[in-house]
PDB file of C-alpha atoms in Angstrom:
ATOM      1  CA  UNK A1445      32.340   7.165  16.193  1.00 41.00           C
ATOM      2  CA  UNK A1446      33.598   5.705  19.508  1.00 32.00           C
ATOM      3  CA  UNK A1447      31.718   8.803  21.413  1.00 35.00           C
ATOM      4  CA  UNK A1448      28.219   8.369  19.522  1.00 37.00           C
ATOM      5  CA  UNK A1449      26.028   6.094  21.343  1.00 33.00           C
ATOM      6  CA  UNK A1450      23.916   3.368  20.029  1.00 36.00           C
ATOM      7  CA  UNK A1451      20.254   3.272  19.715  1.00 35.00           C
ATOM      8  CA  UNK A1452      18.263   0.983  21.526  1.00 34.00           C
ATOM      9  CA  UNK A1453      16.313  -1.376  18.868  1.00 33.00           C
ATOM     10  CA  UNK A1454      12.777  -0.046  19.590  1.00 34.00           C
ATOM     11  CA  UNK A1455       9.927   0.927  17.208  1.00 35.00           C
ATOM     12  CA  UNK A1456       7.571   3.842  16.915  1.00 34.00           C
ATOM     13  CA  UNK A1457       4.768   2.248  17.465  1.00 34.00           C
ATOM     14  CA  UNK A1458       5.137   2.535  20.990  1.00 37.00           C
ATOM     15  CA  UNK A1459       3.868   6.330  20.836  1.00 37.00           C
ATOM     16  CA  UNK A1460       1.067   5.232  19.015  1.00 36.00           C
ATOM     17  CA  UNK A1461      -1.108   5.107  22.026  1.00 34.00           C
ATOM     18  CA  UNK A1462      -0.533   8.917  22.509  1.00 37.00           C
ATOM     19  CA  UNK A1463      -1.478   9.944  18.864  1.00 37.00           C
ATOM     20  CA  UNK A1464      -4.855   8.160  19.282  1.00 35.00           C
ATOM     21  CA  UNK A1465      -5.542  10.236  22.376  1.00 38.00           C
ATOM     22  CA  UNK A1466      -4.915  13.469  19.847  1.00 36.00           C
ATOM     23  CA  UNK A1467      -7.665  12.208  17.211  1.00 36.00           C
ATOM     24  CA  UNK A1468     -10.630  11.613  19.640  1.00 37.00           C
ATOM     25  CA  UNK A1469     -14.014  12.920  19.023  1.00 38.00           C
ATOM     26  CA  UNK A1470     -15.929  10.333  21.110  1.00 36.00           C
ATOM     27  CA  UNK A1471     -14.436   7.628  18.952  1.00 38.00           C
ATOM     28  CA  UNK A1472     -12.884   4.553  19.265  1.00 37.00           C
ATOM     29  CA  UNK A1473     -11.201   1.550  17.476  1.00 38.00           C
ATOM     30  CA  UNK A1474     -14.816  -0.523  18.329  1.00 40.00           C
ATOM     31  CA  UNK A1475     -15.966   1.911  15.500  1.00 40.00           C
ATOM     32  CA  UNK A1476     -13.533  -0.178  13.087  1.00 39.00           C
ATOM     33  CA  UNK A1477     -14.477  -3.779  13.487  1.00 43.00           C
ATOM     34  CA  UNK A1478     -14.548  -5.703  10.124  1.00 41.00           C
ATOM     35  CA  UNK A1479     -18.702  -5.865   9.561  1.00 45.00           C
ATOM     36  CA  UNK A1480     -19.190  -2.113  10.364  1.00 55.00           C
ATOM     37  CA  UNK A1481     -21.116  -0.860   7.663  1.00 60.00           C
ATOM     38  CA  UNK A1482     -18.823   1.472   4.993  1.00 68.00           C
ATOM     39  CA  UNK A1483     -20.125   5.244   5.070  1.00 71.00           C
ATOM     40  CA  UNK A1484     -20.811   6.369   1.671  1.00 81.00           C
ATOM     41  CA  UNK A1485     -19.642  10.280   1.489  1.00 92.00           C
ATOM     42  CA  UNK A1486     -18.392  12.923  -1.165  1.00 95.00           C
ATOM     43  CA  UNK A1487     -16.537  14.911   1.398  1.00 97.00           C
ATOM     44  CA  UNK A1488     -12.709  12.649   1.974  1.00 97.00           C
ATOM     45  CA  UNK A1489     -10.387  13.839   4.736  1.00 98.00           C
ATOM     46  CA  UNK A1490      -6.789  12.422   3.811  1.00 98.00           C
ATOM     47  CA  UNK A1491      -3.791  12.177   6.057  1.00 96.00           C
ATOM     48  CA  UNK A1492      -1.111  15.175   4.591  1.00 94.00           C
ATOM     49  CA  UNK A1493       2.302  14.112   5.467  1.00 88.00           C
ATOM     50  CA  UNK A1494       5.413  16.076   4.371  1.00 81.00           C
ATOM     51  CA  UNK A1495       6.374  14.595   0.949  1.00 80.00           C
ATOM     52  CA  UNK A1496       6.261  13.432  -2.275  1.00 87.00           C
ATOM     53  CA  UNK A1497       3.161  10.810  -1.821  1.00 92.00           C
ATOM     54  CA  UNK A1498       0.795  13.540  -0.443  1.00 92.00           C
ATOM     55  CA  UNK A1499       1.960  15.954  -3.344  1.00 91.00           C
ATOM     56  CA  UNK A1500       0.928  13.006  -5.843  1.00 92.00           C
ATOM     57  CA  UNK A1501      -2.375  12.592  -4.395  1.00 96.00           C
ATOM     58  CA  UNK A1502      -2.908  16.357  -4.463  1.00 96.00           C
ATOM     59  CA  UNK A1503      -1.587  17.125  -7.965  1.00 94.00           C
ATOM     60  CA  UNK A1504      -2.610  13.567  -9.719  1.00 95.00           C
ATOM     61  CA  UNK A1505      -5.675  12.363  -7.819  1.00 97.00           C
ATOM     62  CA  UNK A1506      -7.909  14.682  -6.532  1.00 98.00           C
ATOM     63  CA  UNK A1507      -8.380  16.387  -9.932  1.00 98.00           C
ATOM     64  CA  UNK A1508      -9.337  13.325 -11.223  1.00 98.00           C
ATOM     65  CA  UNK A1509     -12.071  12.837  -8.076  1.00 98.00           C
ATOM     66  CA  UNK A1510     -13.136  16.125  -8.283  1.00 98.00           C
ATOM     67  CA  UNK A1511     -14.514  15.697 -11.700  1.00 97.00           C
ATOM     68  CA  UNK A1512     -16.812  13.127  -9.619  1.00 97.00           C
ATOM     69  CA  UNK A1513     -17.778  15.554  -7.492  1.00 97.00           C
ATOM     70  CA  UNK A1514     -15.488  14.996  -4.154  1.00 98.00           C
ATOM     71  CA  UNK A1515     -13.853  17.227  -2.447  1.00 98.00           C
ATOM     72  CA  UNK A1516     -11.392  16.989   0.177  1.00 98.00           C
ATOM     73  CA  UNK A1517      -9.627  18.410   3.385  1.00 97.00           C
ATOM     74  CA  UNK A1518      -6.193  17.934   4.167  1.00 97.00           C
ATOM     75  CA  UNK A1519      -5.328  16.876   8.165  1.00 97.00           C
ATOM     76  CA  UNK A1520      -1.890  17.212   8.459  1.00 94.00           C
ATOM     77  CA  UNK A1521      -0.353  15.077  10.773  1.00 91.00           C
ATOM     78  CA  UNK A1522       2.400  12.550  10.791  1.00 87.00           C
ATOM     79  CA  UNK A1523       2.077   9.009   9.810  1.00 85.00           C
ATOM     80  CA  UNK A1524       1.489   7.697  13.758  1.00 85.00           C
ATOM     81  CA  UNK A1525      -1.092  10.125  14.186  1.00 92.00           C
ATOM     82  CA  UNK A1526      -2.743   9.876  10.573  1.00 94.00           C
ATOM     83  CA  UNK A1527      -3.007   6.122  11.407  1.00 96.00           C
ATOM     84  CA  UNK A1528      -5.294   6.193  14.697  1.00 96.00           C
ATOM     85  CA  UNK A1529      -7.197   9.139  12.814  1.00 97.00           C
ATOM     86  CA  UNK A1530      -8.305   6.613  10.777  1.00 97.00           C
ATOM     87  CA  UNK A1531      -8.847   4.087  13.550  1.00 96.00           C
ATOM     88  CA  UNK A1532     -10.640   6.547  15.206  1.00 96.00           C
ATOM     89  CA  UNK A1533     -12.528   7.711  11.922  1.00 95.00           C
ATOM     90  CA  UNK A1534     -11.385  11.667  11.567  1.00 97.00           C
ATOM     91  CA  UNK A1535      -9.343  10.633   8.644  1.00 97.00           C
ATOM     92  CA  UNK A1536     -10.673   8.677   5.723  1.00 98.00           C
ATOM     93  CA  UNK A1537      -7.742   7.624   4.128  1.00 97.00           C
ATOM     94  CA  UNK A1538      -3.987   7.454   4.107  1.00 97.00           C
ATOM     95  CA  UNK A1539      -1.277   7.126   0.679  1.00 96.00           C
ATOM     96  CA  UNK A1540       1.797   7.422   2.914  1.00 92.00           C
ATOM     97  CA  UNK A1541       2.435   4.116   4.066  1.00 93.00           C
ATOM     98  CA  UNK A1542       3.720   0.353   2.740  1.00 92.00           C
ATOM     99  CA  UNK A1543       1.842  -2.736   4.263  1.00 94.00           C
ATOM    100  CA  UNK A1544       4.699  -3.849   6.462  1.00 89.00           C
ATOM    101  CA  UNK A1545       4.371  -0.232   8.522  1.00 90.00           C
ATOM    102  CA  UNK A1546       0.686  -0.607   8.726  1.00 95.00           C
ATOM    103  CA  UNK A1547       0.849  -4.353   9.747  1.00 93.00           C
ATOM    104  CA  UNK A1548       3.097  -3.024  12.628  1.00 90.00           C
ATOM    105  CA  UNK A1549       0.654  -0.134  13.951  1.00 93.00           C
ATOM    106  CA  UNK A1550      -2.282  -2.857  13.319  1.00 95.00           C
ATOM    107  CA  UNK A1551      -0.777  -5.003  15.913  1.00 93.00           C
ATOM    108  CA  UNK A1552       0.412  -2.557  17.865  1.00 91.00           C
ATOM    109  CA  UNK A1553      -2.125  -0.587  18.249  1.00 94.00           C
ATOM    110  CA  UNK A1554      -5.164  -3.125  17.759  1.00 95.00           C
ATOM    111  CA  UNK A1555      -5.935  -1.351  14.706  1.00 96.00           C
ATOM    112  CA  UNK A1556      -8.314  -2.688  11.285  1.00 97.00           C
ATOM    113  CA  UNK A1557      -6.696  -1.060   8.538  1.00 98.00           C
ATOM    114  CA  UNK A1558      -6.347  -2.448   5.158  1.00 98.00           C
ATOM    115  CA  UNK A1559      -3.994  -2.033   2.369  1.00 97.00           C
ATOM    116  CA  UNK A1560      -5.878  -1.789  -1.102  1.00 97.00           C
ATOM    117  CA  UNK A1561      -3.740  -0.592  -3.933  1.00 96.00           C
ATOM    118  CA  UNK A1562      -0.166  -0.158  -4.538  1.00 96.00           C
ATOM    119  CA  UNK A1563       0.774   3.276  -6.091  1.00 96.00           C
ATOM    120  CA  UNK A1564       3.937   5.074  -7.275  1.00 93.00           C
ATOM    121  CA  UNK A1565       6.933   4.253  -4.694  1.00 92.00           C
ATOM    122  CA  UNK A1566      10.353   5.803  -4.484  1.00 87.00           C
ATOM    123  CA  UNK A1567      12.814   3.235  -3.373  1.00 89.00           C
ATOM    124  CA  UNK A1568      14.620   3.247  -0.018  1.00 93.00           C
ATOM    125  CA  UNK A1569      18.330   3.513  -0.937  1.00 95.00           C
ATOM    126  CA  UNK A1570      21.901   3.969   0.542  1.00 97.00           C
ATOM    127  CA  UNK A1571      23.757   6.573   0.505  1.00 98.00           C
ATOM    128  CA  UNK A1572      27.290   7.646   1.792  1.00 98.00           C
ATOM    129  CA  UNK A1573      29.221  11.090   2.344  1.00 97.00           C
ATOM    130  CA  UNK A1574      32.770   8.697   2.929  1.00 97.00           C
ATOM    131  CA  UNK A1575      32.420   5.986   0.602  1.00 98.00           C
ATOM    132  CA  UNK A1576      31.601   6.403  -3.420  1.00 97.00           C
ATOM    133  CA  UNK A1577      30.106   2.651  -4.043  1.00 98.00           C
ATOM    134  CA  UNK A1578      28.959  -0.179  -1.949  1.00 98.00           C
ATOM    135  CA  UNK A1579      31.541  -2.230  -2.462  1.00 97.00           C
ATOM    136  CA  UNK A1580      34.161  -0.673  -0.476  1.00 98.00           C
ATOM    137  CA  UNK A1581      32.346  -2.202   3.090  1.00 97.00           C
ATOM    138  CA  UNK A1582      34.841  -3.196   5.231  1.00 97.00           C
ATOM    139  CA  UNK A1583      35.033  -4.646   8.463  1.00 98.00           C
ATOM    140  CA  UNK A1584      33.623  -3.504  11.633  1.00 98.00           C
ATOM    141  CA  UNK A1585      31.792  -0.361   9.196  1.00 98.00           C
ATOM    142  CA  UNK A1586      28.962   0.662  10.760  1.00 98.00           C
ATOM    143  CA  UNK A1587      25.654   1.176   8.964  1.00 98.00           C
ATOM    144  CA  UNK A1588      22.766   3.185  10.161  1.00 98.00           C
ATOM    145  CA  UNK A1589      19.248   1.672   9.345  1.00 97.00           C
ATOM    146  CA  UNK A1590      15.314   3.507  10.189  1.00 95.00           C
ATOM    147  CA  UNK A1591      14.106   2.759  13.923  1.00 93.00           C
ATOM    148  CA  UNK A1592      10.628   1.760  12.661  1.00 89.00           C
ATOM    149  CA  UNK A1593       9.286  -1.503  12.237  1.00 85.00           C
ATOM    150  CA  UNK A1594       8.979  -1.653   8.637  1.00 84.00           C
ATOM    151  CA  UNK A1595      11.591   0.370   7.057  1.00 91.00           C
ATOM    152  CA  UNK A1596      13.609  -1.385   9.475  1.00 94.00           C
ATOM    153  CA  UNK A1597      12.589  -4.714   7.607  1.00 92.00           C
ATOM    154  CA  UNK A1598      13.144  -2.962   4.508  1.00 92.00           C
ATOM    155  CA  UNK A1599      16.552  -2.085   5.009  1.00 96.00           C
ATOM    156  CA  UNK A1600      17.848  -5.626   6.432  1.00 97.00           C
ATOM    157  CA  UNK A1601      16.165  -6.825   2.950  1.00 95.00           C
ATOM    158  CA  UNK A1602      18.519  -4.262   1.033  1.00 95.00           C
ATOM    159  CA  UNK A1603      21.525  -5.261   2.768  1.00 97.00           C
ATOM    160  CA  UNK A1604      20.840  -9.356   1.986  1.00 97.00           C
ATOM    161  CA  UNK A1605      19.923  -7.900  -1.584  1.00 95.00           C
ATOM    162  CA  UNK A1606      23.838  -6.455  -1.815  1.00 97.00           C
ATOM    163  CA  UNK A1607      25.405  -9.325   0.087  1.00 97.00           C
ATOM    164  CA  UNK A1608      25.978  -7.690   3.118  1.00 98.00           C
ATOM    165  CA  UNK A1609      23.880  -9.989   5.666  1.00 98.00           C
ATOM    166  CA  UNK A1610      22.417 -13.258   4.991  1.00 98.00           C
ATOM    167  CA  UNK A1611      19.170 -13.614   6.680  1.00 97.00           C
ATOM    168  CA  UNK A1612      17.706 -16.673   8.744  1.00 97.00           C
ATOM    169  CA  UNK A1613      16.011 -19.090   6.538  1.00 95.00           C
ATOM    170  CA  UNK A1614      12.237 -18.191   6.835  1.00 94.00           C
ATOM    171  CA  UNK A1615      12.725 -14.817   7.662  1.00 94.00           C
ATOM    172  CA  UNK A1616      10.069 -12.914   6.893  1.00 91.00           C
ATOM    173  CA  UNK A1617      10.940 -10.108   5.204  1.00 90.00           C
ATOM    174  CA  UNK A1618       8.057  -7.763   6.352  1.00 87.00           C
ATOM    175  CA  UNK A1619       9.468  -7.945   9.883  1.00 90.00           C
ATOM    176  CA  UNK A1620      12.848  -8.580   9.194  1.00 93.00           C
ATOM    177  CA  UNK A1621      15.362  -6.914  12.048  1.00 94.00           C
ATOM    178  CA  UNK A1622      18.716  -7.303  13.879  1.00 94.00           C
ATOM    179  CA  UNK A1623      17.297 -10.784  15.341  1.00 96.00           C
ATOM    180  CA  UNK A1624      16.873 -12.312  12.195  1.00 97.00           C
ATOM    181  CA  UNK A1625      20.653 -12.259  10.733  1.00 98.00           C
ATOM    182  CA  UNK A1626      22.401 -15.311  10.275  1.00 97.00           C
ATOM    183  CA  UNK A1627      25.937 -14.155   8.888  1.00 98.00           C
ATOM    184  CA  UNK A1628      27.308 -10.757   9.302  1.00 98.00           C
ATOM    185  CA  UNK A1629      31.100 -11.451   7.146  1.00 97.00           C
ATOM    186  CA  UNK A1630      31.929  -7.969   7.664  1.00 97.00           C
ATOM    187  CA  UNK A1631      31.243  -7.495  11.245  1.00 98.00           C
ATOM    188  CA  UNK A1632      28.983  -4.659  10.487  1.00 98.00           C
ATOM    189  CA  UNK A1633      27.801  -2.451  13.374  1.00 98.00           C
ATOM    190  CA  UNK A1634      24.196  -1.411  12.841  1.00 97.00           C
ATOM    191  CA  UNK A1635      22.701   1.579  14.266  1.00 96.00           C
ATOM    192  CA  UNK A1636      18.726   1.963  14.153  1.00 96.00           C
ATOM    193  CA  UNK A1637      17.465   5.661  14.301  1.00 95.00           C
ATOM    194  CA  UNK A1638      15.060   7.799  13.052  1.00 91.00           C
ATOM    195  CA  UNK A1639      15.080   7.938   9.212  1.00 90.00           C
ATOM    196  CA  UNK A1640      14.803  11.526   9.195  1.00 91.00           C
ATOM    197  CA  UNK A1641      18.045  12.143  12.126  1.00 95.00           C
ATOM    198  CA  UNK A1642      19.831   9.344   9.489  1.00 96.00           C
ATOM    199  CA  UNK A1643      19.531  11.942   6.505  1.00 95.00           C
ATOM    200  CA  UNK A1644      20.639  14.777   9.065  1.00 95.00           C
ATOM    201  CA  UNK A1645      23.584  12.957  10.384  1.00 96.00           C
ATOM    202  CA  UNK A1646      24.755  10.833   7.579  1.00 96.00           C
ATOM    203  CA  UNK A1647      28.710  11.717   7.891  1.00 96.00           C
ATOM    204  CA  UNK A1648      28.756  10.006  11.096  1.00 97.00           C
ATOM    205  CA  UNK A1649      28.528   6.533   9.133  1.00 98.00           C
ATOM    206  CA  UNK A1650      29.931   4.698   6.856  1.00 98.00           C
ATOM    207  CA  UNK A1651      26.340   4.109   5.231  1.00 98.00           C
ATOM    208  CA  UNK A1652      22.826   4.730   5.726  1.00 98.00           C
ATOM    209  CA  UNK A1653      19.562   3.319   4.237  1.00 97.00           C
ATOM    210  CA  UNK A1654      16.867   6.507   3.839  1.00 96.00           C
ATOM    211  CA  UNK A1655      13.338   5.872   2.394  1.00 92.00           C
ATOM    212  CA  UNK A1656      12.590   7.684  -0.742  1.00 87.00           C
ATOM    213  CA  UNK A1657      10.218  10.287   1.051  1.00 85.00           C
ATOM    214  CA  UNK A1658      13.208  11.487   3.486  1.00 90.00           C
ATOM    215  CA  UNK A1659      15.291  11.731   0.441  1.00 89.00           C
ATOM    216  CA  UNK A1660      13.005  13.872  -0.842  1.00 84.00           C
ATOM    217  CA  UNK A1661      12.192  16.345   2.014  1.00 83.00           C
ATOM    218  CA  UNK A1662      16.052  15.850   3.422  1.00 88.00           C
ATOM    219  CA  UNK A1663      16.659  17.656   0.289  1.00 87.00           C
ATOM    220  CA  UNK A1664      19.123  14.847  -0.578  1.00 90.00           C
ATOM    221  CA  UNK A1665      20.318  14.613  -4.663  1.00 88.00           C
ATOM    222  CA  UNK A1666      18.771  11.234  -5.460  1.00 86.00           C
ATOM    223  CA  UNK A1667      21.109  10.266  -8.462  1.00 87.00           C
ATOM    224  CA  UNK A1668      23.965  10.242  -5.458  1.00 94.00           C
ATOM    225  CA  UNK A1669      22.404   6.551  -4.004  1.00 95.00           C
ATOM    226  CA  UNK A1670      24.899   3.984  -4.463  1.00 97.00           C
ATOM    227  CA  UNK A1671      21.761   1.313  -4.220  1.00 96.00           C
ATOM    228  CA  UNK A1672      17.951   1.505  -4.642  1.00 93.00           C
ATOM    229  CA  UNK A1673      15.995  -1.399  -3.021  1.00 92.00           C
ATOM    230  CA  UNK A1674      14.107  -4.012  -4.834  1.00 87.00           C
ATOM    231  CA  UNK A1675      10.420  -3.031  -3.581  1.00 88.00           C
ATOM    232  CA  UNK A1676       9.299  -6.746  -2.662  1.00 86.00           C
ATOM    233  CA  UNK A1677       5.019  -6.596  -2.116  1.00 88.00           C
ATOM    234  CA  UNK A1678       5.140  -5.634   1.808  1.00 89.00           C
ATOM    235  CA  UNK A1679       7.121  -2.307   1.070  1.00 90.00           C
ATOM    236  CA  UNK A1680       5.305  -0.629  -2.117  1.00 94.00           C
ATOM    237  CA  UNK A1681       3.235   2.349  -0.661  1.00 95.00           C
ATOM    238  CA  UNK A1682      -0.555   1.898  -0.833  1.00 96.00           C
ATOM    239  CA  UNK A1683      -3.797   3.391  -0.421  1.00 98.00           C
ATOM    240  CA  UNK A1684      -4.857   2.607   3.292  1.00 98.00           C
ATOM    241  CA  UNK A1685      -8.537   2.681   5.178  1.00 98.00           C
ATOM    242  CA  UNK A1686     -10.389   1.645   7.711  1.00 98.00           C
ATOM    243  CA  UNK A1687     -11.214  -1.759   6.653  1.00 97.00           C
ATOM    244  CA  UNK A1688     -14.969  -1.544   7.629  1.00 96.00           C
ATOM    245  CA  UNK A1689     -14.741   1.298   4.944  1.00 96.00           C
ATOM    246  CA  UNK A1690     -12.760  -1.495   2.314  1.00 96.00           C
ATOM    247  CA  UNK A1691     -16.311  -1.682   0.170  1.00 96.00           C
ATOM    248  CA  UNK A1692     -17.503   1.680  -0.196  1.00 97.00           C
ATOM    249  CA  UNK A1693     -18.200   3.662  -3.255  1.00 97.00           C
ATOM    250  CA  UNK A1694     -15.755   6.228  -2.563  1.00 97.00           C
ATOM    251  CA  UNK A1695     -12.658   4.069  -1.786  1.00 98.00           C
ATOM    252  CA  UNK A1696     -13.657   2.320  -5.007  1.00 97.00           C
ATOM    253  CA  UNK A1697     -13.300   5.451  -6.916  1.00 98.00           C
ATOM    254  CA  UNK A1698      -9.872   6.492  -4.951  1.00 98.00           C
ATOM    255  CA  UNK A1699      -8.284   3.211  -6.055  1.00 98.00           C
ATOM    256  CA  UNK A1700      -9.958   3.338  -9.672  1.00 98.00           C
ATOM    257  CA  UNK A1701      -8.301   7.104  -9.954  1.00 98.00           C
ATOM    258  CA  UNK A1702      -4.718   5.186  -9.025  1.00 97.00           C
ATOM    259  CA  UNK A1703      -5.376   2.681 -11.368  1.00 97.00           C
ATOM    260  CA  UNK A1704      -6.722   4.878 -14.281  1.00 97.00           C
ATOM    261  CA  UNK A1705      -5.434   5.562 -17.645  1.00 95.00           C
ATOM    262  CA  UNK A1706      -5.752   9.493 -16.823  1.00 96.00           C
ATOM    263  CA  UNK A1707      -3.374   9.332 -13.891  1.00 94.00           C
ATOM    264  CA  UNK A1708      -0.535   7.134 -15.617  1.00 90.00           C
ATOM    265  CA  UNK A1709      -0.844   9.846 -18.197  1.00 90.00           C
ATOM    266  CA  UNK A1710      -0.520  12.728 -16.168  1.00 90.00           C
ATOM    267  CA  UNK A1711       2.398  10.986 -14.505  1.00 87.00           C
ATOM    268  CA  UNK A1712       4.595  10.585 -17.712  1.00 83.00           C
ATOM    269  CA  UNK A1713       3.562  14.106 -18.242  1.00 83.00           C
ATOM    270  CA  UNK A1714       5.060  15.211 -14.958  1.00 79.00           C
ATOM    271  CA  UNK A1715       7.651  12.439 -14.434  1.00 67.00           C
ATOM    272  CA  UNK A1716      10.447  14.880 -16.026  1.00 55.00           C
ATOM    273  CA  UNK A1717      12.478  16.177 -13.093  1.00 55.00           C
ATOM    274  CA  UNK A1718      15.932  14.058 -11.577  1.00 48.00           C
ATOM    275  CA  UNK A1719      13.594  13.048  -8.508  1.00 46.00           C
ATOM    276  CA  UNK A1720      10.355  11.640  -9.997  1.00 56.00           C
ATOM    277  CA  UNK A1721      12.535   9.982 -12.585  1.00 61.00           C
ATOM    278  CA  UNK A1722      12.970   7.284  -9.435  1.00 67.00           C
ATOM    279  CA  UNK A1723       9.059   6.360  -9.160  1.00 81.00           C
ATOM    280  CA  UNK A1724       9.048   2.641  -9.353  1.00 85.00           C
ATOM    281  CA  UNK A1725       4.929   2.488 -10.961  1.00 88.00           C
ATOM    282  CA  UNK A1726       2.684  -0.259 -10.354  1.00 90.00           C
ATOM    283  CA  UNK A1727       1.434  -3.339 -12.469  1.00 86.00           C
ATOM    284  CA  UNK A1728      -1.968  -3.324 -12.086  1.00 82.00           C
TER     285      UNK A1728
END
C-alpha cells in the first residue's frame, strides 16, 4: 500500500462543463428555468447507462408506456453527460441517479432538475477480498470510498451506520465527506476514487464501498457484501427531468408506470435471480 498514491478529494462534477458542450443543439440551460412551459410528446428519449436501472426501465416500464402509445429512443451516455442532455433538452428523462448526485450536478452545473419518484434501488455495500466480516477493522486500515459527490456522502453514512466514523453533529448526510468526521477510533485511511477503478482494484484495500450498479456491471457476486447500506431519502434512485417538464402528461404517466400495480407485479415475477433478490422497492 505504501507505493499507491492517494486521491485528491475532488468530485466529478467538475467535467460537467465538458459533457454539456457534447449535448448542444442550439440549447441551453435558459431553456430549463422553472415557469418554462412542459412539452407534451409521445416520443421520450431516456438516458441508457450501463446497468441494472436502465435494464428495469427497458424490461418493466416501457411495455407498460407503450400500451399508451409512447415510444422511446435510447441515448447512451454516462450519467455526467445524460444530466446536461437534459439541461440542454436532448434527453427527456433520466432513472440512473439518487437526489444527492443530482443536487451536486444542479449546483454545479446551474442545472433545474427535479427528482420525482423513488424506484427500485440496489444498496451500496462493502466488500473485501482480505477480510471476511466488518468487524475485523483495525487500525490504520484503509478504506476506499466513490470520488463523487453523492456516493461519497453515501458511503461516510455507511461507515457511521457500522460504527466506523462518527459524523459532526448536523452533518448532512446528502453531502457528507472527509470534512465532516468527528471521530475516526480506528485511524482509518480513506481513499476516494472512482467507483468503478474501486471494483477493479479492490485487493489493494482493506475495504471498499461500491454502489449496487458497479456491483452489477463489475460482475461482482452480491451475496459476498459484508454490509448493505440503509438507503436514507437522498440516496434511493429516482426518476429525474427537467423541472420545467415536472407537470407534463408524459412524466405523469412515467411515474404512474413506477408506481403501478402492473410493474410491482412484473417485478416479483422477475425478482428470482441472486442479484435482483437485493432491490430495496419503494413505499409509495
Amino acid at each position: 500500500m505504501k507505493n499507491l498514491k492517494k486521491t485528491a478529494v475532488t468530485t466529478v462534477f467538475a467535467a460537467v462543463f465538458a459533457a454539456i458542450g457534447l449535448t448542444g443543439c442550439g440549447k441551453t440551460a435558459d431553456n430549463a428555468v422553472s415557469g418554462s412551459v412542459a412539452e407534451e410528446k409521445t416520443t421520450i428519449v431516456y438516458g441508457k447507462g450501463v446497468g441494472p436501472y436502465s435494464e428495469l426501465f427497458e424490461d418493466g416500464i416501457i411495455p407498460i408506456l407503450e400500451k399508451k402509445g409512447y415510444t422511446f429512443t435510447a441515448s447512451e451516455l454516462d450519467l455526467n453527460q445524460a444530466d446536461a442532455a437534459i439541461t440542454s433538452g436532448d434527453v427527456d428523462l433520466s432513472v440512473e441517479q439518487h437526489t444527492a448526485y443530482m443536487d451536486a450536478y444542479n449546483e454545479q452545473a446551474g442545472g433545474h432538475l427535479v427528482a420525482l419518484s423513488k424506484i427500485p434501488t440496489v444498496p451500496a455495500s462493502i466488500f473485501s477480498e482480505k477480510h471476511d466480516s466488518i468487524d475485523e477493522i483495525g487500525d490504520g486500515m484503509v478504506v476506499a470510498v466513490p470520488q463523487d459527490a453523492g456516493n461519497q456522502a453515501r458511503a461516510y453514512v455507511m461507515l457511521q451506520d457500522i460504527g466506523w466514523i462518527t459524523l459532526k453533529e448536523g452533518t448532512d448526510y446528502a453531502t457528507a465527506s472527509t470534512e465532516d468526521i468527528d471521530q475516526n477510533p480506528h485511524n482509518l485511511e480513506f481513499y476516494e476514487l472512482q467507483t468503478s477503478y474501486i471494483a477493479t482494484s479492490l485487493s489493494d484495500f482493506d475495504y471498499g464501498v461500491i454502489t449496487g450498479s458497479i456491483v452489477y456491471n463489475a460482475g461482482i457476486d452480491p451475496s459476498t457484501a459484508l454490509f448493505n447500506e440503509n438507503l436514507s431519502d437522498s440516496f434511493w434512485l429516482q426518476v429525474v427531468v427537467d423541472e420545467k417538464n415536472k407537470d407534463a402528461q408524459w412524466v405523469k404517466d412515467v411515474v404512474d408506470a413506477y408506481q403501478s400495480d402492473e410493474f410491482l407485479t412484473w417485478l416479483e415475477e422477475h425478482n428470482s435471480s441472486e442479484y435482483n433478490e437485493l432491490w430495496s422497492i419503494p413505499k409509495y
